[in-house]
Every structure is written in structure tokens, then in C-alpha cells.
XYZ file of C-alpha atoms in Angstrom:
721
model
C 0.000 0.000 0.000
C 2.865 2.374 0.920
C 4.605 1.636 -2.407
C 1.390 2.393 -4.299
C 1.020 5.800 -2.575
C 4.664 6.543 -3.236
C 4.178 5.857 -6.965
C 1.102 8.065 -6.988
C 3.080 10.795 -5.259
C 5.790 10.637 -7.920
C 3.201 10.957 -10.727
C 1.463 13.852 -8.966
C 4.796 15.510 -8.340
C 5.701 15.244 -12.012
C 2.395 16.857 -12.969
C 2.968 19.740 -10.552
C 6.527 20.164 -11.750
C 5.586 20.250 -15.428
C 2.631 22.563 -14.907
C 4.671 25.649 -15.853
C 7.467 26.177 -18.405
C 10.720 24.693 -17.074
C 13.817 22.893 -18.219
C 16.938 21.382 -16.674
C 19.573 24.011 -17.371
C 22.649 25.215 -15.533
C 22.371 28.163 -13.177
C 24.284 31.291 -14.210
C 27.640 31.094 -12.453
C 29.200 34.518 -12.965
C 26.671 37.382 -12.842
C 27.791 40.512 -14.600
C 28.921 43.497 -12.642
C 26.918 46.714 -12.451
C 27.451 49.206 -15.254
C 29.667 52.148 -14.524
C 28.439 55.693 -14.374
C 25.164 55.034 -12.575
C 23.130 58.086 -11.597
C 23.437 59.247 -7.948
C 20.780 58.208 -5.447
C 18.380 60.646 -3.756
C 17.728 60.231 -0.011
C 14.739 61.595 1.954
C 14.174 61.136 5.715
C 12.546 62.706 8.788
C 15.887 63.216 10.559
C 19.459 63.442 9.347
C 22.617 63.456 11.465
C 26.366 63.149 10.911
C 28.598 60.793 12.905
C 32.270 61.527 12.530
C 33.450 62.645 9.125
C 32.318 59.620 7.042
C 28.909 58.491 8.323
C 25.491 60.025 7.547
C 22.553 58.673 9.564
C 18.951 58.947 8.246
C 16.032 57.960 10.485
C 12.246 57.911 10.217
C 10.413 57.181 6.935
C 13.654 56.942 5.019
C 13.420 56.658 1.232
C 16.164 56.229 -1.340
C 15.390 56.579 -5.038
C 17.877 55.350 -7.643
C 16.575 55.192 -11.214
C 13.577 52.828 -11.233
C 14.462 51.429 -7.794
C 12.843 52.795 -4.636
C 14.004 51.760 -1.139
C 12.153 52.401 2.108
C 13.535 51.634 5.578
C 13.316 52.735 9.203
C 17.016 53.672 9.431
C 19.850 54.005 6.938
C 23.499 54.694 7.679
C 25.593 55.932 4.761
C 29.285 55.098 5.070
C 31.120 57.460 2.767
C 34.423 55.607 3.090
C 32.936 52.231 2.064
C 30.282 53.821 -0.219
C 27.646 51.540 1.344
C 24.243 51.793 3.005
C 23.513 49.962 6.273
C 19.769 49.258 6.461
C 17.536 48.667 9.460
C 14.083 47.270 8.757
C 11.437 46.861 7.992
C 12.913 47.287 4.501
C 10.889 47.541 1.272
C 12.600 47.697 -2.127
C 10.488 48.268 -5.246
C 12.654 47.296 -8.208
C 10.569 48.530 -11.131
C 6.863 47.736 -11.364
C 7.064 43.950 -11.051
C 9.539 43.183 -8.242
C 9.297 43.956 -4.520
C 11.789 42.844 -1.848
C 11.043 42.909 1.893
C 13.809 42.352 4.470
C 14.741 42.826 8.128
C 18.232 44.268 7.686
C 21.065 44.476 5.188
C 23.823 46.385 3.423
C 23.646 47.776 -0.113
C 25.802 49.855 -2.402
C 24.696 53.428 -3.003
C 23.390 52.507 -6.459
C 21.182 49.832 -4.774
C 22.420 47.192 -7.233
C 24.835 45.243 -5.000
C 24.644 44.096 -1.435
C 23.188 41.695 1.114
C 19.717 41.504 2.676
C 18.843 39.272 5.634
C 15.494 37.701 6.531
C 14.230 38.708 3.096
C 11.300 37.936 0.857
C 10.946 38.690 -2.874
C 7.519 39.144 -4.498
C 7.300 39.003 -8.323
C 4.352 40.629 -10.093
C 2.216 40.239 -6.942
C 1.975 36.516 -7.707
C 5.076 34.541 -6.745
C 6.850 35.052 -3.429
C 10.281 33.698 -2.547
C 11.201 33.676 1.157
C 14.944 33.372 1.896
C 17.425 33.594 4.730
C 19.380 36.166 2.761
C 19.386 37.879 -0.627
C 22.439 39.053 -2.567
C 21.933 41.756 -5.180
C 24.569 41.390 -7.889
C 25.014 43.983 -10.592
C 21.359 45.016 -10.750
C 20.458 42.247 -13.185
C 20.837 39.237 -10.881
C 19.417 38.613 -7.428
C 20.604 35.524 -5.530
C 18.488 34.008 -2.762
C 19.689 31.337 -0.314
C 17.617 28.669 1.473
C 14.492 29.601 -0.436
C 10.811 28.629 -0.278
C 8.927 29.714 -3.425
C 5.150 29.605 -3.961
C 2.283 31.556 -5.481
C -0.167 30.364 -2.822
C -1.484 32.761 -0.234
C 0.068 32.179 3.203
C -2.111 33.274 6.099
C -0.130 31.916 9.089
C 3.505 30.950 9.553
C 2.562 27.532 10.955
C 0.299 26.674 7.990
C 2.185 25.345 4.938
C 1.123 26.482 1.457
C -0.718 24.134 -0.848
C 2.475 23.747 -2.873
C 5.967 25.176 -2.696
C 9.439 24.704 -4.154
C 12.298 24.581 -1.654
C 15.793 25.235 -2.991
C 19.323 25.733 -1.687
C 19.775 28.713 -3.996
C 17.633 30.678 -6.464
C 18.925 33.207 -8.999
C 16.493 35.718 -10.497
C 17.594 37.066 -13.874
C 15.760 40.394 -14.151
C 16.578 40.985 -17.823
C 16.084 37.377 -18.916
C 12.964 37.092 -16.732
C 14.005 33.667 -15.469
C 14.273 31.897 -12.110
C 17.059 29.318 -11.689
C 16.751 26.808 -8.821
C 19.625 24.750 -7.346
C 18.707 21.467 -5.605
C 14.969 22.093 -5.884
C 12.437 20.089 -3.894
C 8.726 20.182 -4.794
C 6.404 19.923 -1.811
C 2.630 19.504 -1.562
C 1.246 20.492 1.853
C 4.878 20.442 3.043
C 5.303 16.793 1.955
C 8.293 16.308 -0.418
C 7.217 14.558 -3.623
C 10.004 15.362 -6.111
C 13.659 16.464 -6.131
C 15.385 18.080 -9.114
C 19.062 19.131 -9.119
C 18.518 21.997 -11.583
C 15.286 23.742 -12.445
C 14.406 26.782 -14.536
C 11.067 28.603 -14.399
C 9.998 31.863 -16.052
C 9.132 34.691 -13.734
C 5.479 35.873 -13.835
C 6.221 38.688 -16.300
C 7.593 36.322 -18.948
C 5.159 35.901 -21.845
C 7.113 33.403 -23.982
C 9.776 31.051 -22.663
C 11.086 27.686 -23.791
C 9.941 24.877 -21.516
C 7.160 22.472 -20.590
C 3.530 23.572 -20.491
C 0.638 22.176 -18.471
C 0.476 18.368 -18.876
C -2.716 16.333 -18.816
C -3.890 12.760 -18.344
C -6.510 11.190 -20.648
C -8.450 7.961 -20.592
C -10.080 7.064 -23.895
C -12.123 3.907 -24.368
C -10.349 3.281 -27.702
C -6.861 4.654 -27.070
C -6.553 3.710 -23.384
C -4.848 5.644 -20.578
C -2.308 8.207 -21.719
C -0.633 11.522 -20.993
C 0.111 14.670 -22.980
C 3.204 16.694 -22.053
C 3.534 19.839 -24.234
C 6.971 21.381 -24.717
C 7.110 24.984 -25.959
C 10.145 26.117 -27.984
C 10.680 29.829 -28.442
C 12.383 30.397 -31.809
C 13.013 34.119 -31.605
C 10.519 36.909 -30.994
C 8.257 36.085 -33.928
C 7.964 32.315 -34.110
C 7.604 29.290 -31.882
C 7.076 25.535 -31.977
C 5.110 23.372 -29.550
C 5.766 19.615 -29.467
C 3.330 17.428 -27.517
C 4.106 13.722 -27.100
C 0.889 11.787 -26.444
C 1.685 8.337 -25.082
C -1.215 5.955 -24.388
C -1.846 2.219 -24.216
C -2.839 1.906 -27.877
C -1.091 4.867 -29.508
C 2.184 6.724 -29.736
C 1.438 10.184 -31.065
C 3.430 13.347 -31.565
C 1.322 16.505 -31.813
C 2.850 19.781 -32.950
C 2.055 23.411 -33.644
C 4.194 26.007 -35.440
C 3.447 29.743 -35.457
C 5.233 32.627 -37.121
C 4.381 36.312 -37.311
C 5.434 38.679 -40.089
C 5.157 42.408 -40.481
C 2.135 41.987 -42.708
C 0.554 38.762 -41.448
C 0.972 35.441 -39.706
C 0.895 31.698 -40.341
C 0.015 28.746 -38.134
C 0.365 25.018 -38.776
C -0.652 22.199 -36.480
C -0.916 18.467 -36.844
C -0.143 15.057 -35.428
C 1.402 11.766 -36.464
C 0.305 8.510 -34.809
C 1.242 4.870 -34.658
C -1.682 3.040 -33.028
C -3.371 -0.342 -32.778
C -6.908 0.654 -33.807
C -6.965 -1.637 -36.804
C -5.702 0.869 -39.369
C -2.415 -0.191 -40.913
C 0.418 2.255 -41.330
C 1.118 5.675 -39.841
C -1.824 8.041 -39.418
C -1.921 11.786 -39.046
C -3.415 15.132 -39.979
C -2.270 18.618 -40.964
C -4.144 21.910 -40.553
C -2.608 25.195 -41.639
C -3.735 28.759 -42.154
C -2.227 32.121 -42.975
C -3.394 35.696 -43.443
C -1.422 38.556 -45.005
C -2.003 42.230 -45.799
C -0.744 43.191 -49.249
C -0.422 46.466 -51.072
C -3.440 48.440 -52.263
C -5.684 47.017 -49.490
C -5.498 43.437 -50.776
C -5.572 40.541 -48.317
C -4.212 37.080 -49.033
C -5.230 33.992 -47.093
C -4.752 30.265 -47.302
C -6.084 27.196 -45.502
C -4.712 23.656 -45.595
C -6.605 20.685 -44.173
C -5.594 17.083 -44.732
C -5.897 13.791 -42.899
C -4.727 10.256 -43.512
C -8.159 8.612 -43.200
C -11.811 9.384 -42.504
C -11.879 8.329 -38.855
C -8.642 9.838 -37.531
C -9.931 13.297 -36.539
C -12.937 11.890 -34.676
C -11.112 9.039 -32.959
C -8.495 11.417 -31.545
C -11.043 14.217 -30.936
C -9.087 16.719 -33.030
C -12.056 17.962 -35.068
C -15.684 17.181 -35.828
C -15.494 18.369 -39.450
C -16.792 15.886 -41.991
C -15.650 17.813 -45.092
C -12.205 19.399 -45.286
C -11.499 22.492 -47.362
C -8.054 23.577 -48.522
C -7.661 26.714 -50.557
C -6.226 30.141 -51.205
C -8.103 33.432 -51.512
C -7.328 37.022 -52.452
C -9.750 39.842 -51.531
C -9.998 43.595 -51.416
C -12.851 45.421 -49.712
C -13.338 49.152 -50.146
C -16.304 51.370 -49.425
C -17.934 50.940 -52.829
C -15.918 48.109 -54.383
C -15.230 44.449 -53.749
C -12.722 42.181 -55.510
C -12.350 38.545 -54.582
C -10.858 35.361 -55.926
C -10.683 31.877 -54.465
C -9.404 28.422 -55.360
C -10.530 25.546 -53.138
C -10.307 21.801 -52.894
C -12.678 19.689 -50.785
C -12.293 16.238 -49.323
C -15.210 14.377 -47.784
C -14.915 12.317 -44.607
C -18.561 11.246 -44.577
C -19.378 7.576 -44.744
C -20.944 6.723 -48.108
C -19.606 9.791 -49.937
C -16.891 9.637 -52.596
C -14.793 12.737 -53.208
C -14.381 11.853 -56.892
C -18.109 12.388 -57.552
C -18.343 15.646 -55.585
C -17.339 19.082 -56.925
C -14.051 18.981 -55.055
C -12.136 21.541 -57.145
C -13.815 24.965 -57.040
C -12.508 28.252 -58.425
C -14.283 31.599 -58.325
C -13.693 35.294 -59.017
C -16.009 38.182 -58.112
C -16.061 41.891 -58.836
C -18.672 44.277 -57.438
C -18.926 48.049 -57.819
C -21.429 50.550 -56.462
C -22.165 53.778 -58.350
C -24.442 56.698 -57.453
C -25.719 58.334 -60.666
C -26.649 61.955 -59.996
C -29.293 62.279 -62.708
C -31.556 59.406 -61.702
C -30.420 59.118 -58.086
C -30.301 55.908 -56.134
C -27.594 53.266 -56.283
C -26.342 51.281 -59.259
C -24.610 47.980 -58.474
C -22.491 46.294 -61.143
C -21.148 42.788 -60.652
C -19.336 40.036 -62.475
C -18.966 36.518 -61.136
C -16.957 33.604 -62.533
C -17.182 30.119 -61.049
C -15.963 26.691 -62.108
C -16.104 23.395 -60.264
C -14.904 19.995 -61.351
C -15.051 16.373 -60.271
C -12.085 14.066 -60.567
C -14.271 11.200 -61.791
C -14.258 10.575 -65.545
C -17.642 8.818 -65.519
C -20.590 10.497 -67.273
C -23.034 12.509 -65.142
C -21.400 11.712 -61.764
C -18.173 13.259 -63.076
C -19.877 16.425 -64.333
C -17.809 19.626 -64.604
C -19.468 23.066 -64.727
C -18.246 26.588 -65.475
C -20.579 29.552 -64.892
C -20.362 33.259 -65.761
C -22.666 36.000 -64.490
C -22.711 39.699 -65.386
C -25.406 41.758 -63.663
C -26.557 45.336 -63.143
C -29.032 46.372 -60.461
C -30.450 49.854 -59.727
C -32.293 50.733 -56.527
C -33.846 53.884 -55.146
C -36.064 54.704 -52.184
C -38.577 57.534 -51.675
C -40.501 58.795 -48.659
C -44.148 59.333 -49.599
C -46.842 61.279 -47.731
C -47.792 59.707 -44.407
C -44.296 58.333 -43.864
C -44.669 55.500 -46.389
C -41.293 54.291 -47.675
C -41.349 53.091 -51.292
C -38.462 51.364 -53.029
C -37.896 50.543 -56.683
C -35.485 47.880 -57.906
C -34.746 46.958 -61.502
C -31.915 45.275 -63.333
C -30.721 42.607 -65.696
C -28.419 39.586 -65.461
C -26.573 37.628 -68.152
C -25.651 34.009 -67.341
C -23.531 31.568 -69.295
C -22.834 27.872 -68.558
C -20.328 25.421 -69.973
C -21.149 21.843 -68.912
C -19.038 18.777 -69.600
C -19.273 15.032 -68.846
C -23.068 15.148 -68.540
C -24.920 13.750 -71.575
C -28.243 15.316 -70.482
C -26.983 18.909 -70.308
C -23.673 18.799 -72.206
C -22.674 21.982 -73.998
C -22.902 25.759 -73.689
C -26.019 27.495 -72.363
C -26.944 31.153 -71.922
C -29.811 33.196 -70.548
C -30.862 36.801 -69.986
C -32.837 37.570 -66.841
C -34.460 40.996 -66.413
C -36.159 41.804 -63.118
C -38.088 44.562 -61.367
C -39.703 44.986 -57.959
C -41.483 47.549 -55.818
C -41.270 47.401 -52.030
C -43.396 49.270 -49.494
C -42.647 49.822 -45.810
C -44.792 51.871 -43.451
C -42.860 52.470 -40.214
C -45.131 53.457 -37.314
C -43.278 54.622 -34.208
C -44.522 55.121 -30.674
C -42.588 56.087 -27.539
C -44.163 55.540 -24.131
C -43.486 57.747 -21.080
C -41.267 55.013 -19.634
C -38.775 55.395 -22.488
C -39.919 52.325 -24.442
C -39.903 52.711 -28.231
C -42.179 50.568 -30.417
C -41.681 50.400 -34.186
C -44.348 48.611 -36.249
C -43.688 48.115 -39.966
C -46.158 46.532 -42.420
C -44.152 45.176 -45.382
C -45.073 44.380 -48.970
C -43.290 43.569 -52.225
C -44.442 43.009 -55.801
C -41.883 41.765 -58.300
C -41.303 40.186 -61.668
C -38.446 38.097 -63.074
C -38.340 37.371 -66.803
C -36.463 34.962 -69.018
C -36.680 31.242 -69.612
C -35.489 28.585 -67.211
C -32.395 26.747 -68.433
C -32.005 23.005 -68.183
C -28.751 23.115 -66.218
C -27.837 20.948 -63.213
C -28.301 22.272 -59.684
C -24.883 22.089 -58.037
C -24.862 25.292 -55.960
C -28.437 25.923 -54.778
C -29.348 22.565 -53.278
C -30.022 24.057 -49.816
C -32.352 27.070 -49.623
C -33.005 29.065 -46.450
C -36.176 31.161 -46.144
C -35.931 33.651 -43.280
C -36.631 37.269 -42.337
C -33.500 38.406 -44.163
C -34.763 37.455 -47.655
C -38.524 37.837 -47.143
C -38.660 40.724 -49.664
C -36.021 39.334 -52.039
C -36.677 38.570 -55.704
C -34.536 35.456 -55.471
C -34.229 33.137 -52.476
C -31.571 30.885 -54.028
C -28.050 31.156 -52.557
C -26.345 31.173 -55.996
C -27.081 32.352 -59.525
C -27.320 28.880 -61.086
C -31.001 29.033 -60.123
C -33.425 31.967 -60.524
C -37.118 32.357 -59.764
C -39.350 33.146 -62.742
C -42.597 35.022 -63.231
C -44.508 37.341 -60.934
C -44.053 37.166 -57.191
C -45.301 39.003 -54.127
C -44.544 39.052 -50.439
C -46.281 40.472 -47.402
C -45.188 40.717 -43.809
C -45.063 42.750 -40.649
C -42.215 43.564 -38.298
C -42.482 44.774 -34.695
C -39.477 46.017 -32.774
C -39.289 47.101 -29.132
C -36.374 48.999 -27.594
C -36.654 49.455 -23.837
C -34.720 51.911 -21.701
C -34.186 49.182 -19.100
C -32.658 46.757 -21.601
C -35.731 44.720 -22.598
C -35.574 44.444 -26.402
C -37.706 42.351 -28.720
C -38.196 41.785 -32.438
C -40.928 39.832 -34.247
C -41.346 39.207 -37.986
C -44.252 37.464 -39.750
C -44.365 36.944 -43.483
C -45.302 34.900 -46.544
C -44.320 34.780 -50.235
C -46.647 34.147 -53.219
C -45.670 32.954 -56.699
C -47.495 33.178 -60.001
C -46.528 29.552 -60.580
C -44.691 26.977 -58.538
C -40.918 27.028 -58.756
C -39.649 23.472 -59.452
C -36.258 23.908 -57.776
C -37.501 24.544 -54.243
C -37.422 21.594 -51.864
C -40.073 20.801 -49.294
C -38.027 21.908 -46.302
C -37.173 25.211 -47.982
C -40.696 26.364 -47.199
C -41.104 27.807 -50.708
C -42.750 24.950 -52.622
C -45.987 25.598 -54.503
C -47.592 28.966 -55.231
C -47.761 29.925 -51.541
C -44.786 29.677 -49.252
C -44.842 28.479 -45.689
C -45.758 31.014 -43.033
C -42.594 32.521 -41.554
C -42.382 33.366 -37.858
C -39.121 34.776 -36.448
C -38.613 36.282 -33.003
C -35.810 37.608 -30.833
C -35.889 38.675 -27.170
C -33.100 40.140 -24.998
C -33.434 40.990 -21.308
C -31.229 43.097 -19.009
C -30.750 40.017 -16.786
C -28.765 38.278 -19.552
C -31.589 36.187 -21.020
C -31.647 35.916 -24.808
C -33.988 34.012 -27.136
C -33.868 33.542 -30.905
C -36.422 31.393 -32.727
C -37.524 30.846 -36.306
C -40.135 28.521 -37.787
C -41.798 27.687 -41.116
C -45.423 26.514 -40.893
C -47.460 24.996 -43.714
C -49.964 27.687 -44.690
C -52.869 25.201 -45.010
C -52.331 22.721 -42.183
C -50.069 24.843 -39.929
C -47.786 21.813 -39.511
C -44.134 22.559 -38.845
C -41.714 22.035 -41.745
C -38.604 23.608 -40.226
C -37.771 25.155 -36.871
C -34.740 26.341 -34.975
C -34.401 28.037 -31.610
C -31.630 29.147 -29.282
C -32.023 30.338 -25.698
C -29.192 31.565 -23.492
C -28.896 33.040 -20.023
C -25.687 34.646 -18.775
C -24.959 36.289 -15.440
C -22.022 36.471 -13.046
C -22.158 32.836 -11.930
C -24.298 31.040 -14.495
C -24.014 30.614 -18.238
C -26.432 28.209 -19.877
C -27.679 27.799 -23.409
C -30.040 25.481 -25.203
C -30.728 24.998 -28.908
C -33.339 23.048 -30.831
C -33.652 22.194 -34.509
C -36.348 20.404 -36.506
C -36.065 19.426 -40.196
C -38.805 17.592 -41.992
C -38.197 14.596 -44.255
C -36.915 15.753 -47.638
C -35.660 13.326 -50.277
C -34.386 16.203 -52.424
C -31.945 17.074 -49.628
C -31.018 13.394 -49.033
C -32.937 13.345 -45.744
C -34.843 10.069 -45.560
C -36.553 10.817 -42.241
C -37.383 13.724 -39.964
C -34.419 15.094 -38.053
C -34.664 16.730 -34.669
C -31.958 17.532 -32.137
C -31.829 19.240 -28.775
C -28.578 20.520 -27.270
C -27.732 22.045 -23.885
C -24.457 23.583 -22.764
C -23.536 25.666 -19.763
C -21.329 26.384 -16.789
C -22.090 27.246 -13.173
C -19.869 28.768 -10.489
C -20.634 26.306 -7.686
C -18.551 28.178 -5.105
C -15.620 30.569 -4.883
C -13.214 27.937 -6.215
C -15.391 25.325 -7.942
C -16.918 25.616 -11.426
C -18.931 22.974 -13.238
C -19.480 22.668 -16.991
C -21.695 20.340 -18.987
C -22.936 19.809 -22.532
C -25.482 17.377 -23.936
C -26.853 16.675 -27.413
C -29.861 14.453 -27.914
C -31.246 13.070 -31.179
C -35.013 13.367 -30.669
C -35.885 11.729 -33.994
C -33.958 8.549 -33.133
C -34.551 8.860 -29.374
C -30.884 8.534 -28.434
C -28.106 10.725 -27.081
C -25.478 11.995 -29.524
C -22.889 13.449 -27.184
C -22.558 14.313 -23.495
C -19.831 15.717 -21.312
C -19.229 17.111 -17.844
C -16.214 18.812 -16.260
C -15.328 20.201 -12.848
C -12.625 22.777 -12.228
C -11.021 23.785 -8.942
C -9.144 27.053 -9.108
C -7.484 29.368 -6.623
C -4.611 31.842 -6.739
C -1.920 29.162 -7.104
C -3.380 25.993 -8.654
C -5.855 24.983 -11.344
C -7.216 21.401 -11.416
C -9.724 20.110 -13.981
C -11.421 16.724 -14.272
C -13.614 15.956 -17.287
C -15.495 13.092 -18.886
C -17.235 13.005 -22.270
C -19.009 10.391 -24.357
C -19.691 10.255 -28.093
C -22.629 7.894 -28.599
C -22.986 7.982 -32.378
C -21.360 5.397 -34.592
C -20.945 4.713 -38.283
C -19.061 2.392 -40.566
C -15.828 4.305 -39.892
C -16.003 5.308 -36.197
C -17.270 3.666 -33.028
C -18.654 5.290 -29.858
C -15.967 6.407 -27.415
C -15.557 7.794 -23.897
C -12.875 10.270 -22.802
C -11.624 11.051 -19.298
C -9.321 14.024 -18.744
C -7.258 15.276 -15.798
C -5.013 18.353 -15.734
C -3.113 20.089 -12.934
C -1.585 23.515 -13.448
C 0.448 25.808 -11.217
C -0.645 29.432 -11.402
C 1.765 32.312 -11.085
C 4.581 31.323 -13.455
C 2.972 32.879 -16.518
C 1.843 36.269 -17.782
C -1.841 35.357 -17.805
C -4.319 37.784 -16.290
C -5.119 37.564 -12.586
C -8.676 36.871 -11.448
C -8.834 37.797 -7.778
C -12.326 36.318 -7.453
C -10.723 32.851 -7.220
C -8.101 33.809 -4.610
C -8.416 32.439 -1.105
C -8.911 34.838 1.786
C -7.268 34.797 5.207
C -9.789 34.668 8.019
C -8.915 36.257 11.337
């Protein structure tokens, strides 16, 4: 039993030791001397007296200021012959903004950069304190402490040990290098020794980037087994770094990595992993994600994304990502007040079971130009646009290997007037030219073109009312009458397979997301919008609406809500309260039976101690969207501050249509001023032909104080009298 506890103590000690950046390096042996020509010190005291011809005695609220160093003591004796200061405590030395030294007595040089302090304590950035028998100041840059106890935990009584501490024979603080070097270090938990290290280096609390280990963690995965991650951060200059994370478990040996580099005009980041496991997949597995963003001349911005993986199941099995389609590409954009230029080249890879990348439009290229003009003679706004798009499939089979290139040139003019009674009238008219080049599809092979003129009139009647309590109500009846000409082309639908009908496109002439599909004939829309803005923070918005077509549009699916000559009835609402409660909901109801075809809702409540959110989605069966049955899911996520130091988090997703859970997880975190401990467990219930359900357990222990992260005093322990 004793051996088992000893082994556990060694593991726990290793976790505590690795919880902040450190490495086994030699302590500086020969600190540099102080620079010559230092500015003279200024001394202020209540009483001054002279003893003999070489001693000046200052007593009562004595202060000495030398550059950025400020010394306070009860009594100081200046020895002119030895050029030293004899100090009588209590002594307080503020060395810049981040370092404070407290001592009982000592001797220092007049420049305050060399000397000896007894019964001293050093406090770094109000986080880490180092108590020592004596402190030697050497050359201003180095401070040496002997017989040291270092901790970031709050100490309320001398007979109560801190939660953790590091005892050392000697500690050297490098002020310029922002490092702490420990000789013969001993890690203690509740004053119980658990680990001894001959040499130890830790960054001081003001260090933002230092080479060394980061917070380790333990994981238990039902597929990979018990394992540990130990990240090691490598600082490669001021503008780049590399993090290597060995992940060793029962059924895998994995090396995770991340590389970052900053430039004057942008930055790049790459991350990935390489694994050798026993999950039944032969060979080495891995993934690579990369991204970069750059600012170029003339307001252009260049970006790229790289996403690749060795197999379909790797990202899910290792919990790296839940993406089921990976996009890699490069894009170039420029956005100005009245002009947009954009180009993009992308490649997609599917990870979904049953999908084949060769039969999907995996290679996609596009270019867009948009310009807004404001003609003075006719008024309003003229929008000119040109869009080029091409997508190809790697398959050479007919139909399933179809390749499509599309060109669109369009002009659109809009103007709005205010009529008597406050009625707002808008006129929109324009024309679009579309061209298609289709290959490897016998049914639509060849070149196709169409001309699509359009016109629409919109009416809004905003009615405003303000109550004595400062609440503003805005009620707007809405209406639109439009027409779209031209003949419908027999071209495949590759871009507009999913149509969303919401309050944003209620008055639009086209509800399709891309120009490969256009509505034809006369159309109309009616609706009403109510908005409330309260002085106390209660805000609400409600939109009701419906669209009517001269004839049914054949390209709308059932769940789009736009099938037939009358669309579904749209209801969309939003509510925000000053107490942090927010609600967003949208639904499409069949106009004849009032049955629900599509619905989504999100509710969230946030205050000082509680953050909880819940979302719901309902999609009706739709064979045109490859949905063989109704889909419905409910998800909950949130966190709650259980006490001053304890926080709980949970998330849960439930498949209502199949009456089974999809994912669930819970985590508990203990946090105070000097330690952060987190325990978590999660379960993925879903399975497919490529992945199986799995359960993850996680455990991390981190020491607070040895990093430049922000301080949250709400977690700090208090000393009770």
C-alpha cells in the first residue's frame, strides 16, 4: 500500500513540476557586474545626522530613489568611506513595477544594485513570493536568494504550509532574462516532499514566452486507453515558436505539434499530429491543418487554408475535429467602401461515410467583382457585378463526373422615396446575363446562356410610438411586388441545393443562394415587423411573413418552405433581457395545415455565476436534400460557479428523432490563486461504418503564477482572522 502511494506521489509531483514552463539548465555562475556611471541616489528622511566625518545617519520614513528602484527603511546609515548603506528594517525595495523585496536588515551599495539583505522575501508581479534567509543583489540584473521557499499560494499563518511550494538551496532571479534558476529544488505539496530536481528553470510571472514544458494532462479514452500529454514549448526568436506534444497511451504513440510565425504583414500557423496506433488501421496516421493571413499592397488581403488527414476516422477518434468535409484553398480579396474584388481556389475532401470525393465538386474556383455607383441624374444606387465560377469532379464517368463553369454579369439599380404619411417606397430593376459550360453530362452537355431581367417595388410603413417610460415601439407593415423574366435553363443544380427562407430574404426577388437558379414570373410578399427597444434593456423583435408565386418554382425543396404557389408562413422572433436572457427562434409553418416544416431556436442566459444555453432544430423529411426521415436535435451547454473555487461545466446533445443521445460531457474545475485542477469526462454515442462510440476522461493540474496570464482575484483564497 505504501509503495502504491509513493508511486502516486511521484506521478502527482511530475504533474505539478511540469505545470509551468521549465527545463533542466545550468544556473548562471558569474553574474555581470553593475554598469559604470550610474546616476546618484536621492535620499529623503525625517531626521538626518552626521557621525564623525564619514557616516550620515537617516532615520524615520527613510526613502532612497535610484533610477527605477525605490528603497524604504526605518534607518539608513551611509558610510562614505565604504560607499555603502547599512539598512535597518522593515525594509521595502520596489525594483521597477514587477519586483518587490522585503527584508529585516542588510547592506547595499549606493546605487542599490549590489549588497546583502537578511530575513528577506521577494515578491514578483504580486503573484510569486520567494522567502529566503538572505538575498544578494549582484550587478542590478541578478538577485541571488539562499535557502528559499517559493510559492504563489497565499500564506495566512507561519505555521500553515502552502498548498504547494518549491524549496531550494539557492535561487537566482535574472531580471533581464525574466528567469528563475533553482539549485537542488524540492517540490512539496502540503509540506510533503514529492520530487527532487538538481537543476530547475522557471519563467518569472512577467515572462510571456519562454522555452519549456507547459501544463500536462492525463486522458483515458475507451479506444486509445490511458495516456498523458506533455507539451513542450520552444521559443524560436521573438516572432515564431514551436510546440511539441508527445501523447503516449496504451494503444497509440502520437506526436502533436504546432508552429506559429508572425510577419510584419501577417501570420501563419500550422498544427498536426502523427500517430502509430493499434486501432486496426495499418500504417502511420496523421493530420495537418494550416492557415495564414497577409495584408498586401493596395488594401489586398491574401489567405490560405490547408486541411488534410490520412483517413476518414482519424480526426474523430483522436477528438481533433468534428469536421466531416475538409477544405483547402487560397483566396485574395480587397474590400473598399464601394468596391469588392475577390478570388478563391478551393479543394474539398469528404470524410462522410458513403460519400466519394471523386463524384463531388471537389475543385472549385471563383472570381467576383462588385462596384457601387451613385448616378446623380436618376439618383439611387447602381450595383455592377461580375462573377466567374468553375467546379470539377475528378471522376471521368458520365453525369457523376460532371464539370461546370458559370459566368454572371449583372446590373441592379435601386432607389427609395418617402411618400406622404411616412410610407417608404423602393424601386429595384436590373438585368443579369448568365452563361454555362457543362461537360461530362450527356443530359446537359454543352454551352447554355440566358438573360434575366427583373423589377420589384417594395413598401414599408414604419409606425413609431414612444411611451413615457422610455420604451420605443416600431411597427412596420411590409409588402413587395416583383417580376423576373427569361426562360429557365435546363442546367444541373450544383450550388443551390439548400435554400433558407428567413426574415433576411422575405422581400427578395430570389431566395436561391447562388445564380445557377433563378425564380421566374410574378411574385409578391407580405409581412409585418415589430421592434421594441426598452430603456431598461428589454428588447424584442418579431417578424411574420409569406411569399406568393405566379406559378410553382420546381427547384424549391419541401423543407425550404417555398414549394408551390404559396410559401410556408414565416415566424421569427428575438428577445433580450437586461438580466442576460436571450432568445432567438424561427419557424416555417405549412400555410394550409399549420404543420411545422422547419424550426430552430436558441435560448441563453448569462450572469455572473451562471451561463447556460439550449438549442433546438427540426427538419422535416426531404428526399431532395437526401434526408430520408425527420431530423430533430436538442442541445444544452452551460457552466455554473458552484462556489468561490469550484466551477462545473456540462454539454449534452440528444437526437429526438432517433430517441438517443449523440454526445454528453461534464467537467469540474477547482481554481485558486496558485493551482488549477480540472477533471472531465465526455461520451460520443454515435457510430458509423468508420467510427465507433468512445468515452474520454481528462485530468489536468496547473500551477498558477509562473505565466503572464491575467489575474482573477475572485478565485483567490482569503485569510480569516
